[in-house]
XYZ file of C-alpha atoms in Angstrom:
574
model
C -27.155 -30.960 -3.049
C -27.825 -29.515 -6.478
C -26.450 -26.324 -8.014
C -29.452 -25.380 -10.143
C -28.130 -22.005 -11.302
C -24.651 -20.573 -11.792
C -24.229 -17.157 -13.347
C -20.981 -15.306 -14.013
C -21.649 -11.693 -14.904
C -18.656 -9.632 -15.903
C -18.598 -5.993 -16.967
C -15.341 -4.577 -18.294
C -15.355 -0.832 -18.664
C -12.156 0.688 -19.967
C -10.005 -2.279 -18.729
C -11.588 -2.267 -15.248
C -13.396 -5.557 -14.702
C -16.248 -6.047 -12.240
C -17.303 -9.694 -11.870
C -20.281 -11.059 -9.951
C -20.659 -14.812 -9.488
C -24.027 -16.061 -8.280
C -24.625 -19.688 -7.368
C -28.042 -21.030 -6.326
C -28.122 -24.357 -4.544
C -30.962 -26.534 -3.279
C -30.753 -29.410 -0.808
C -32.849 -32.249 -2.242
C -31.850 -34.718 0.496
C -34.026 -35.730 3.454
C -31.650 -34.335 6.061
C -29.422 -31.269 6.337
C -26.364 -31.120 4.019
C -23.291 -28.978 3.386
C -23.655 -26.588 0.453
C -20.297 -25.450 -0.930
C -19.400 -22.385 -2.947
C -15.983 -22.497 -4.569
C -14.657 -19.847 -6.917
C -11.229 -19.451 -8.430
C -10.442 -15.826 -9.156
C -7.374 -14.047 -10.571
C -4.675 -13.237 -7.985
C -4.605 -9.684 -9.287
C -8.264 -9.171 -8.322
C -9.621 -7.872 -5.012
C -12.821 -9.365 -3.592
C -15.219 -6.493 -2.818
C -18.363 -8.226 -1.639
C -19.762 -11.575 -0.567
C -23.102 -12.659 0.802
C -25.163 -15.765 1.206
C -28.899 -15.899 1.670
C -30.521 -18.971 3.151
C -34.295 -19.164 2.800
C -34.474 -15.391 2.446
C -32.165 -14.562 5.383
C -29.057 -12.658 4.204
C -25.633 -13.233 5.778
C -23.218 -10.547 4.536
C -19.421 -10.540 4.469
C -17.956 -7.578 6.358
C -14.545 -6.156 5.456
C -12.371 -5.082 8.397
C -8.750 -4.418 9.228
C -6.964 -7.765 9.300
C -5.731 -7.646 12.905
C -9.105 -6.482 14.244
C -10.942 -9.182 12.313
C -8.483 -11.816 13.538
C -8.928 -10.813 17.207
C -12.662 -10.810 16.913
C -12.597 -14.153 15.156
C -10.220 -15.724 17.689
C -12.488 -14.757 20.544
C -15.529 -16.111 18.700
C -13.966 -19.430 17.762
C -11.741 -21.736 19.741
C -8.301 -21.747 18.060
C -7.466 -23.990 15.127
C -10.932 -24.453 13.724
C -10.979 -22.844 10.280
C -8.109 -22.704 7.826
C -9.177 -19.461 6.161
C -11.306 -19.248 3.047
C -8.849 -18.116 0.358
C -5.722 -19.888 -0.852
C -3.437 -19.654 -3.870
C -4.116 -22.516 -6.258
C -1.821 -21.855 -9.197
C 0.203 -19.359 -11.168
C -2.686 -17.028 -11.931
C -5.449 -17.988 -9.515
C -6.536 -18.089 -5.910
C -9.536 -19.951 -4.586
C -12.392 -18.678 -2.416
C -14.185 -21.508 -0.651
C -17.060 -21.370 1.782
C -19.549 -24.013 2.880
C -22.654 -23.872 5.005
C -25.048 -26.442 6.388
C -28.602 -26.154 5.016
C -31.760 -28.000 6.043
C -33.676 -30.435 3.831
C -35.450 -28.681 0.924
C -33.709 -25.391 1.774
C -32.138 -23.112 -0.795
C -29.027 -20.983 -0.531
C -27.768 -18.256 -2.859
C -24.072 -17.357 -2.767
C -22.873 -14.144 -4.386
C -19.251 -13.051 -4.742
C -18.037 -9.821 -6.361
C -14.445 -9.026 -7.300
C -12.713 -6.305 -9.299
C -9.443 -5.987 -11.158
C -7.683 -3.720 -13.602
C -6.732 -5.771 -16.673
C -3.046 -5.517 -17.405
C -1.830 -5.344 -20.985
C 0.818 -7.981 -21.700
C 2.338 -8.742 -25.083
C -0.242 -6.557 -26.817
C -3.436 -7.866 -25.237
C -5.662 -7.807 -22.171
C -6.782 -11.101 -20.722
C -9.935 -11.734 -18.736
C -9.729 -15.161 -17.104
C -12.821 -16.931 -15.787
C -12.286 -20.310 -14.151
C -15.158 -22.711 -14.755
C -15.450 -25.720 -12.470
C -19.014 -26.470 -11.289
C -18.167 -30.180 -10.657
C -21.745 -31.116 -11.630
C -24.277 -30.468 -14.367
C -26.043 -27.139 -13.846
C -29.541 -26.539 -15.201
C -29.094 -22.778 -15.662
C -25.441 -22.081 -16.450
C -24.432 -18.770 -17.964
C -21.365 -16.590 -18.483
C -22.035 -13.013 -19.563
C -19.169 -10.707 -20.471
C -19.896 -7.106 -21.458
C -16.990 -4.977 -22.641
C -17.097 -1.247 -23.249
C -13.905 0.415 -24.522
C -14.428 4.028 -25.641
C -11.154 3.885 -27.619
C -12.672 1.170 -29.787
C -12.048 -2.575 -29.807
C -9.142 -3.519 -32.059
C -9.636 -7.293 -31.824
C -11.455 -9.728 -29.555
C -11.110 -13.474 -29.159
C -12.391 -16.116 -26.767
C -10.497 -19.215 -25.867
C -11.277 -22.129 -23.632
C -9.563 -25.277 -22.427
C -12.775 -27.356 -22.480
C -14.625 -26.390 -25.686
C -16.172 -29.086 -27.877
C -18.095 -28.602 -31.113
C -21.382 -28.937 -29.194
C -20.304 -26.373 -26.603
C -19.190 -23.913 -29.292
C -22.850 -23.706 -30.320
C -23.646 -22.334 -26.855
C -21.227 -19.434 -27.342
C -22.350 -16.190 -28.977
C -20.406 -13.008 -29.592
C -21.828 -9.625 -30.544
C -19.545 -6.740 -31.242
C -19.586 -3.201 -32.574
C -16.998 -0.409 -32.637
C -16.733 0.110 -28.846
C -18.790 -2.664 -27.254
C -18.853 -6.423 -27.114
C -21.116 -8.956 -25.456
C -20.030 -12.567 -25.059
C -22.601 -15.075 -23.879
C -21.891 -18.715 -23.043
C -25.056 -20.600 -22.125
C -24.778 -24.384 -22.562
C -27.838 -26.574 -22.005
C -27.681 -29.622 -19.719
C -27.213 -31.860 -22.780
C -24.348 -29.727 -24.103
C -22.602 -29.856 -20.706
C -22.512 -33.667 -20.604
C -19.342 -35.622 -21.334
C -21.548 -38.301 -22.880
C -25.265 -38.961 -22.941
C -25.138 -41.896 -20.473
C -23.124 -40.259 -17.682
C -24.021 -37.183 -15.677
C -20.453 -35.868 -15.880
C -19.746 -32.297 -16.896
C -17.392 -31.092 -19.606
C -17.152 -27.684 -17.955
C -13.795 -27.816 -16.254
C -11.069 -25.317 -17.015
C -10.410 -21.803 -18.252
C -12.728 -19.518 -20.180
C -10.615 -16.653 -21.485
C -11.440 -13.436 -23.295
C -8.534 -11.605 -24.912
C -8.706 -8.249 -26.615
C -6.894 -5.025 -27.394
C -8.088 -1.482 -28.040
C -7.487 0.935 -30.894
C -4.881 3.582 -30.287
C -4.582 6.766 -32.282
C -3.538 9.713 -30.136
C 0.200 9.937 -29.669
C -0.037 11.039 -26.021
C -2.330 8.202 -25.052
C -5.984 8.264 -24.090
C -7.650 10.096 -21.219
C -10.993 9.120 -19.699
C -12.896 11.019 -17.029
C -15.854 10.127 -14.790
C -17.133 12.098 -11.770
C -13.961 14.124 -11.355
C -11.537 11.154 -11.551
C -9.355 10.610 -14.594
C -7.372 7.706 -15.977
C -4.658 8.129 -18.604
C -3.592 5.147 -20.732
C -0.330 5.337 -22.654
C 0.931 2.539 -24.891
C 2.963 3.828 -27.834
C 3.406 1.489 -30.764
C 5.831 0.852 -33.594
C 8.814 2.606 -32.073
C 12.448 1.602 -32.508
C 13.620 -0.918 -29.903
C 16.532 -0.128 -27.569
C 19.387 -2.606 -27.853
C 19.729 -4.434 -24.551
C 22.699 -5.638 -22.594
C 21.495 -8.622 -20.647
C 23.240 -10.931 -18.222
C 21.549 -14.191 -17.341
C 22.486 -15.317 -13.825
C 21.528 -18.981 -13.554
C 21.402 -21.115 -10.412
C 22.851 -24.600 -10.919
C 22.961 -25.681 -7.270
C 21.990 -29.232 -6.274
C 18.300 -28.448 -5.805
C 17.990 -27.533 -9.511
C 18.738 -31.169 -10.431
C 16.455 -33.034 -12.802
C 13.435 -31.404 -14.334
C 14.189 -27.829 -13.248
C 17.601 -27.650 -14.890
C 16.185 -29.352 -18.017
C 13.357 -26.803 -18.258
C 15.851 -23.995 -17.660
C 18.032 -25.312 -20.494
C 15.013 -25.543 -22.834
C 13.917 -22.004 -22.021
C 17.410 -20.510 -22.361
C 17.921 -22.136 -25.763
C 14.700 -20.514 -27.001
C 15.560 -17.161 -25.393
C 18.976 -17.168 -27.087
C 17.203 -17.512 -30.438
C 15.090 -14.460 -29.544
C 18.046 -12.141 -28.905
C 18.296 -9.351 -31.462
C 21.472 -8.819 -33.445
C 22.126 -5.455 -31.785
C 21.818 -6.935 -28.248
C 24.817 -7.832 -26.083
C 24.649 -10.684 -23.605
C 26.508 -12.944 -21.230
C 25.945 -15.774 -18.756
C 26.936 -16.305 -15.166
C 26.195 -19.672 -13.604
C 26.533 -20.322 -9.901
C 26.374 -22.921 -7.202
C 28.800 -22.377 -4.286
C 31.171 -21.172 -7.019
C 30.451 -18.333 -9.423
C 31.461 -18.969 -13.043
C 31.542 -16.211 -15.645
C 31.078 -17.633 -19.131
C 33.036 -14.703 -20.629
C 34.652 -11.790 -18.851
C 32.706 -9.294 -20.974
C 29.410 -8.991 -22.824
C 29.329 -10.328 -26.370
C 27.256 -9.085 -29.307
C 24.412 -11.487 -30.151
C 25.898 -12.683 -33.437
C 24.946 -16.088 -34.792
C 28.331 -17.442 -33.792
C 28.191 -16.142 -30.193
C 24.628 -17.363 -29.755
C 25.640 -20.844 -30.983
C 28.571 -20.897 -28.605
C 26.285 -19.877 -25.680
C 23.797 -22.584 -26.687
C 26.577 -25.154 -26.457
C 27.320 -23.960 -22.904
C 23.631 -24.121 -21.951
C 23.423 -27.740 -23.189
C 26.104 -28.721 -20.666
C 24.470 -27.134 -17.589
C 24.290 -29.578 -14.696
C 23.192 -29.006 -11.132
C 25.049 -29.656 -7.879
C 26.467 -27.756 -4.888
C 25.380 -24.732 -2.847
C 23.821 -21.350 -3.672
C 26.044 -18.248 -3.761
C 23.498 -15.606 -4.805
C 25.471 -12.638 -3.455
C 28.651 -13.488 -5.369
C 26.772 -14.220 -8.593
C 24.837 -10.940 -8.627
C 27.874 -8.836 -7.737
C 29.811 -10.566 -10.525
C 27.021 -9.675 -12.987
C 27.108 -6.020 -11.928
C 30.917 -6.105 -12.328
C 30.633 -7.348 -15.921
C 28.199 -4.512 -16.761
C 30.360 -1.919 -14.957
C 33.465 -2.945 -16.914
C 31.700 -3.283 -20.233
C 33.083 -1.251 -23.107
C 31.852 -0.600 -26.615
C 28.193 -1.120 -25.795
C 25.653 0.790 -27.936
C 25.350 4.346 -26.635
C 21.569 4.292 -26.137
C 20.910 0.881 -24.658
C 19.182 -0.759 -21.707
C 21.159 -2.943 -19.292
C 19.490 -5.665 -17.267
C 20.279 -8.644 -15.079
C 17.913 -11.643 -15.048
C 18.394 -13.919 -12.034
C 16.874 -17.399 -11.936
C 17.171 -19.272 -8.638
C 15.232 -21.946 -6.775
C 16.574 -21.666 -3.256
C 17.921 -19.697 -0.334
C 21.504 -18.395 -0.258
C 23.616 -21.167 1.337
C 27.164 -20.141 0.302
C 29.081 -16.906 0.757
C 26.932 -14.172 2.294
C 23.755 -15.791 3.644
C 22.003 -12.869 5.296
C 19.341 -11.780 2.802
C 19.256 -8.205 4.107
C 23.003 -7.822 3.603
C 22.705 -9.299 0.095
C 19.924 -6.823 -0.726
C 22.064 -3.923 0.486
C 25.175 -5.110 -1.373
C 23.264 -5.540 -4.624
C 21.453 -2.216 -4.397
C 24.691 -0.393 -3.645
C 26.463 -2.101 -6.555
C 23.655 -1.549 -9.102
C 23.225 2.048 -7.939
C 20.184 2.640 -10.147
C 22.142 1.926 -13.357
C 20.643 -1.433 -14.327
C 17.306 -3.231 -13.921
C 17.264 -6.477 -11.932
C 14.606 -9.110 -12.653
C 14.323 -12.044 -10.235
C 12.664 -15.316 -11.151
C 11.999 -17.670 -8.256
C 11.657 -21.284 -9.352
C 9.278 -23.288 -7.147
C 8.425 -22.883 -3.473
C 11.771 -23.294 -1.693
C 12.842 -19.773 -2.618
C 12.363 -16.833 -0.314
C 10.049 -14.980 -2.683
C 9.949 -12.007 -0.325
C 13.727 -11.617 -0.649
C 13.664 -11.829 -4.457
C 10.705 -9.453 -4.718
C 12.298 -6.827 -2.490
C 15.576 -7.074 -4.399
C 13.894 -6.695 -7.803
C 11.615 -3.829 -6.782
C 14.536 -1.980 -5.165
C 16.420 -2.153 -8.456
C 13.858 -1.104 -11.048
C 12.711 -4.626 -11.959
C 10.042 -7.112 -10.974
C 9.961 -10.603 -9.471
C 7.964 -13.526 -10.748
C 7.424 -16.998 -9.354
C 7.945 -19.819 -11.838
C 5.623 -22.702 -10.998
C 7.090 -26.208 -11.206
C 4.653 -27.420 -13.843
C 5.031 -28.976 -17.253
C 4.955 -25.462 -18.737
C 7.804 -23.988 -16.629
C 9.994 -23.479 -19.728
C 7.114 -21.560 -21.366
C 6.697 -19.445 -18.217
C 10.397 -18.498 -18.397
C 10.193 -17.681 -22.096
C 6.989 -15.716 -21.596
C 8.657 -13.609 -18.937
C 11.615 -12.909 -21.217
C 9.295 -11.851 -24.048
C 7.684 -9.267 -21.769
C 11.030 -7.541 -21.132
C 12.655 -8.259 -24.490
C 11.622 -5.065 -26.275
C 12.238 -1.860 -24.294
C 11.106 1.093 -26.430
C 11.128 4.021 -23.958
C 13.239 5.074 -20.990
C 12.769 7.679 -18.208
C 9.083 8.289 -18.896
C 7.536 11.222 -17.043
C 3.790 11.795 -17.181
C 3.113 15.399 -16.181
C -0.183 16.981 -15.112
C -1.030 20.445 -13.708
C 0.223 20.169 -10.113
C -2.287 22.470 -8.453
C -5.337 20.804 -10.041
C -4.678 17.101 -9.418
C -4.865 15.190 -6.148
C -3.911 11.625 -5.286
C -1.891 11.116 -8.464
C -0.743 7.506 -8.861
C 2.821 6.687 -9.931
C 3.714 8.969 -12.864
C 7.347 8.288 -13.685
C 8.621 5.014 -15.064
C 12.143 3.809 -15.802
C 11.330 1.563 -18.747
C 8.441 0.896 -21.077
C 8.278 -2.438 -22.893
C 6.431 -2.887 -26.157
C 3.058 -4.576 -25.702
C 2.514 -3.299 -22.148
C 0.762 -0.126 -20.987
C 1.345 2.773 -18.612
C -1.675 3.740 -16.504
C -1.875 6.904 -14.410
C -4.940 7.994 -12.471
C -5.923 10.824 -10.158
C -8.589 13.213 -8.983
C -9.206 16.512 -10.740
C -9.500 18.862 -7.801
C -10.823 22.177 -9.062
C -13.245 23.055 -11.819
C -10.932 22.408 -14.762
C -12.329 22.763 -18.274
C -9.218 21.413 -19.940
C -6.842 18.828 -18.514
C -3.431 19.330 -20.149
C -0.942 16.440 -20.088
C 2.665 16.280 -21.131
C 4.730 13.122 -21.564
C 8.518 13.259 -21.636
C 10.562 10.196 -22.486
C 13.693 8.972 -24.245
C 13.284 6.777 -27.258
C 16.147 5.014 -28.979
C 16.491 7.808 -31.522
C 15.420 10.989 -29.695
C 14.031 12.723 -26.638
C 10.270 12.862 -26.925
C 7.779 15.389 -25.658
C 4.123 14.594 -26.308
C 1.276 16.928 -25.406
C -2.461 16.522 -25.235
C -5.418 18.423 -23.820
C -8.549 16.664 -22.665
C -11.850 18.515 -22.636
C -13.273 17.483 -19.255
C -16.980 17.936 -20.131
C -16.662 16.067 -23.434
C -14.804 13.210 -21.777
C -17.434 12.944 -19.012
C -20.116 12.713 -21.747
C -18.652 9.464 -23.141
C -19.832 7.459 -20.134
C -23.078 9.331 -19.426
C -25.610 7.101 -21.132
C -23.915 3.708 -21.125
C -26.361 1.340 -19.526
C -23.911 -1.183 -18.129
C -21.298 1.056 -16.628
C -20.959 0.516 -12.901
C -21.163 4.033 -11.422
C -17.935 5.553 -10.265
C -15.689 2.998 -11.949
C -12.738 5.367 -12.542
C -12.712 6.273 -8.854
C -12.621 2.555 -7.985
C -9.947 1.984 -10.638
C -7.934 4.823 -9.028
C -8.335 3.240 -5.566
C -7.375 -0.234 -6.872
C -4.265 1.106 -8.626
C -3.258 3.245 -5.631
C -3.549 0.288 -3.224
C -1.528 -1.981 -5.553
C 1.221 0.649 -5.855
C 1.328 1.444 -2.120
C 1.671 -2.258 -1.285
C 4.405 -2.666 -3.895
C 6.246 0.399 -2.611
C 6.008 -0.906 0.959
C 7.911 -4.074 -0.024
C 11.156 -2.207 -0.688
C 10.647 0.682 1.798
C 12.361 1.294 5.150
C 10.374 0.146 8.174
C 8.870 3.499 9.232
C 7.928 4.388 5.627
C 6.488 0.904 5.241
C 4.078 1.497 8.126
C 2.900 4.814 6.634
C 2.391 3.282 3.171
C 0.468 0.339 4.628
C -1.696 2.676 6.726
C -2.659 4.584 3.558
C -3.381 1.350 1.683
C -5.462 0.050 4.613
C -7.501 3.244 4.729
C -8.334 2.954 1.003
C -9.016 -0.803 1.265
C -11.616 -0.132 3.954
C -13.074 2.943 2.281
C -13.630 1.122 -1.041
C -14.212 -2.292 0.580
C -11.454 -4.331 -1.042
C -10.086 -7.542 0.489
C -6.358 -6.791 0.215
C -3.410 -8.257 2.159
C -4.218 -5.690 4.896
C -7.924 -6.452 5.323
C -10.057 -9.483 6.070
C -13.603 -10.319 5.222
C -15.580 -11.696 8.126
C -18.080 -14.126 6.602
C -21.117 -14.451 8.861
C -23.123 -17.681 8.996
C -26.202 -19.018 10.770
C -25.913 -19.687 14.555
C -23.526 -16.746 14.987
C -20.707 -18.617 13.252
C -17.964 -16.602 11.560
C -15.127 -17.369 9.163
C -12.337 -15.218 7.729
C -11.392 -14.593 4.126
C -7.870 -13.161 3.754
C -6.007 -12.290 0.576
C -2.909 -14.490 0.190
C 0.236 -13.026 -1.386
C 2.903 -14.708 -3.494
C 5.393 -14.095 -0.667
C 3.133 -16.028 1.729
């Protein structure tokens, strides 16, 4: 079975990426064989389309409500046959896998389309394409087209498998607002060495870039009555932070995990700013406060904390409730902290609560009541024995986020990377205001914190014939209360995208739907049960209307002989 053509075609228009992967396979054997199509795609993406055509006959994938698809599938297939087509493979990726039996000399073409909104982190967007054909491919090509009306500030490509020969197959063209990256290695260039038919193409192909930013109130783009507003202020004074690290040192953290935690904490301590205040709480079945109050991040205090971190060992149970309430207590009692500052708790744990209060719902309630909206809680779950659902709900209910730390060689870097994302808060209480009577379906428009290097994105539908879209941003910076105003000329803005040849139609409407679904699903995690149902119903409706495979929908993949398989979107919480 030979893959004779593999084409990855990716169009990024104003951070919204639309990727089509086409694989053409021929069976050169004498009898029928399995042809397999395997794609790893970013977890943040939604699959929007899949089809396979065998000798000219097209078998489409049909997106339905999950429960309905499951029932239909169960009746079509005796239980226990297929294990689903999509699974999480690592920190950033999930894998779509489908195989079909094709006759001798037959050809099959697989085509998968997915979309995602690129998220700005630490000052750049990252487009990740996983390359793993597992064989030499006669016609192999990656095409990335980027169009950013704000202008491209910088652009770089990076790959885990490049050699000098392969670099020759990579070309990059770029002007003010557009870029085209083409990677088209010949069969010879793909080979590990001239004798063996083994491929070098195995790993990540990454494009990173950022856009130019001039306007103070961000940038507004409009297509077919839908707008998107990007806001990422730069070079503003940083708020001092008051941060408490709550570190699990129960028995299950023994060995590599506690070592990686120590390594990461030592680096993070070096990254604290002089005006920050910090403290540590470590816990197993006992909760130990390093100091009874927060200390300024002077050289001396940081050195003393580093000495404590060096001695961290792991044994005993897991008293999450006690540890978090102790952290809130330290912040509540704190005196002499900088007047305009941001307080946060960063919890790192690898297990379930086994000491003290064990009921996760009670812990969530206790913590939310204690924090009372005053501090942000970030939860890092180390490995797969944690209840990620519990950590995610707790973080989202308290103005933070959760992240799973994968037990790989780079776990310490994952921890540090997370800290860097939240290390520089530059705005608080951000409100993005638009004319109420002229906008429908507005996505989330108020935000507690804005960290340097990230980006706020708001989208909506302009309902009546507006000529000018006025926006107003209110926020607190470290030195003042800000009000920023901007007016977008709707007709002019629409013009920008009129004659671009590789824009995919109504991309801002799809961007709006993608963002709305993501936010509804996130909101549902920390909502009460009846609200949860309403939020999920809205998200389901949009998922079906815009044909996205989300955690609420399934794609029924049809095959020859009336066979069917299901593709579901996995979530980090399982």
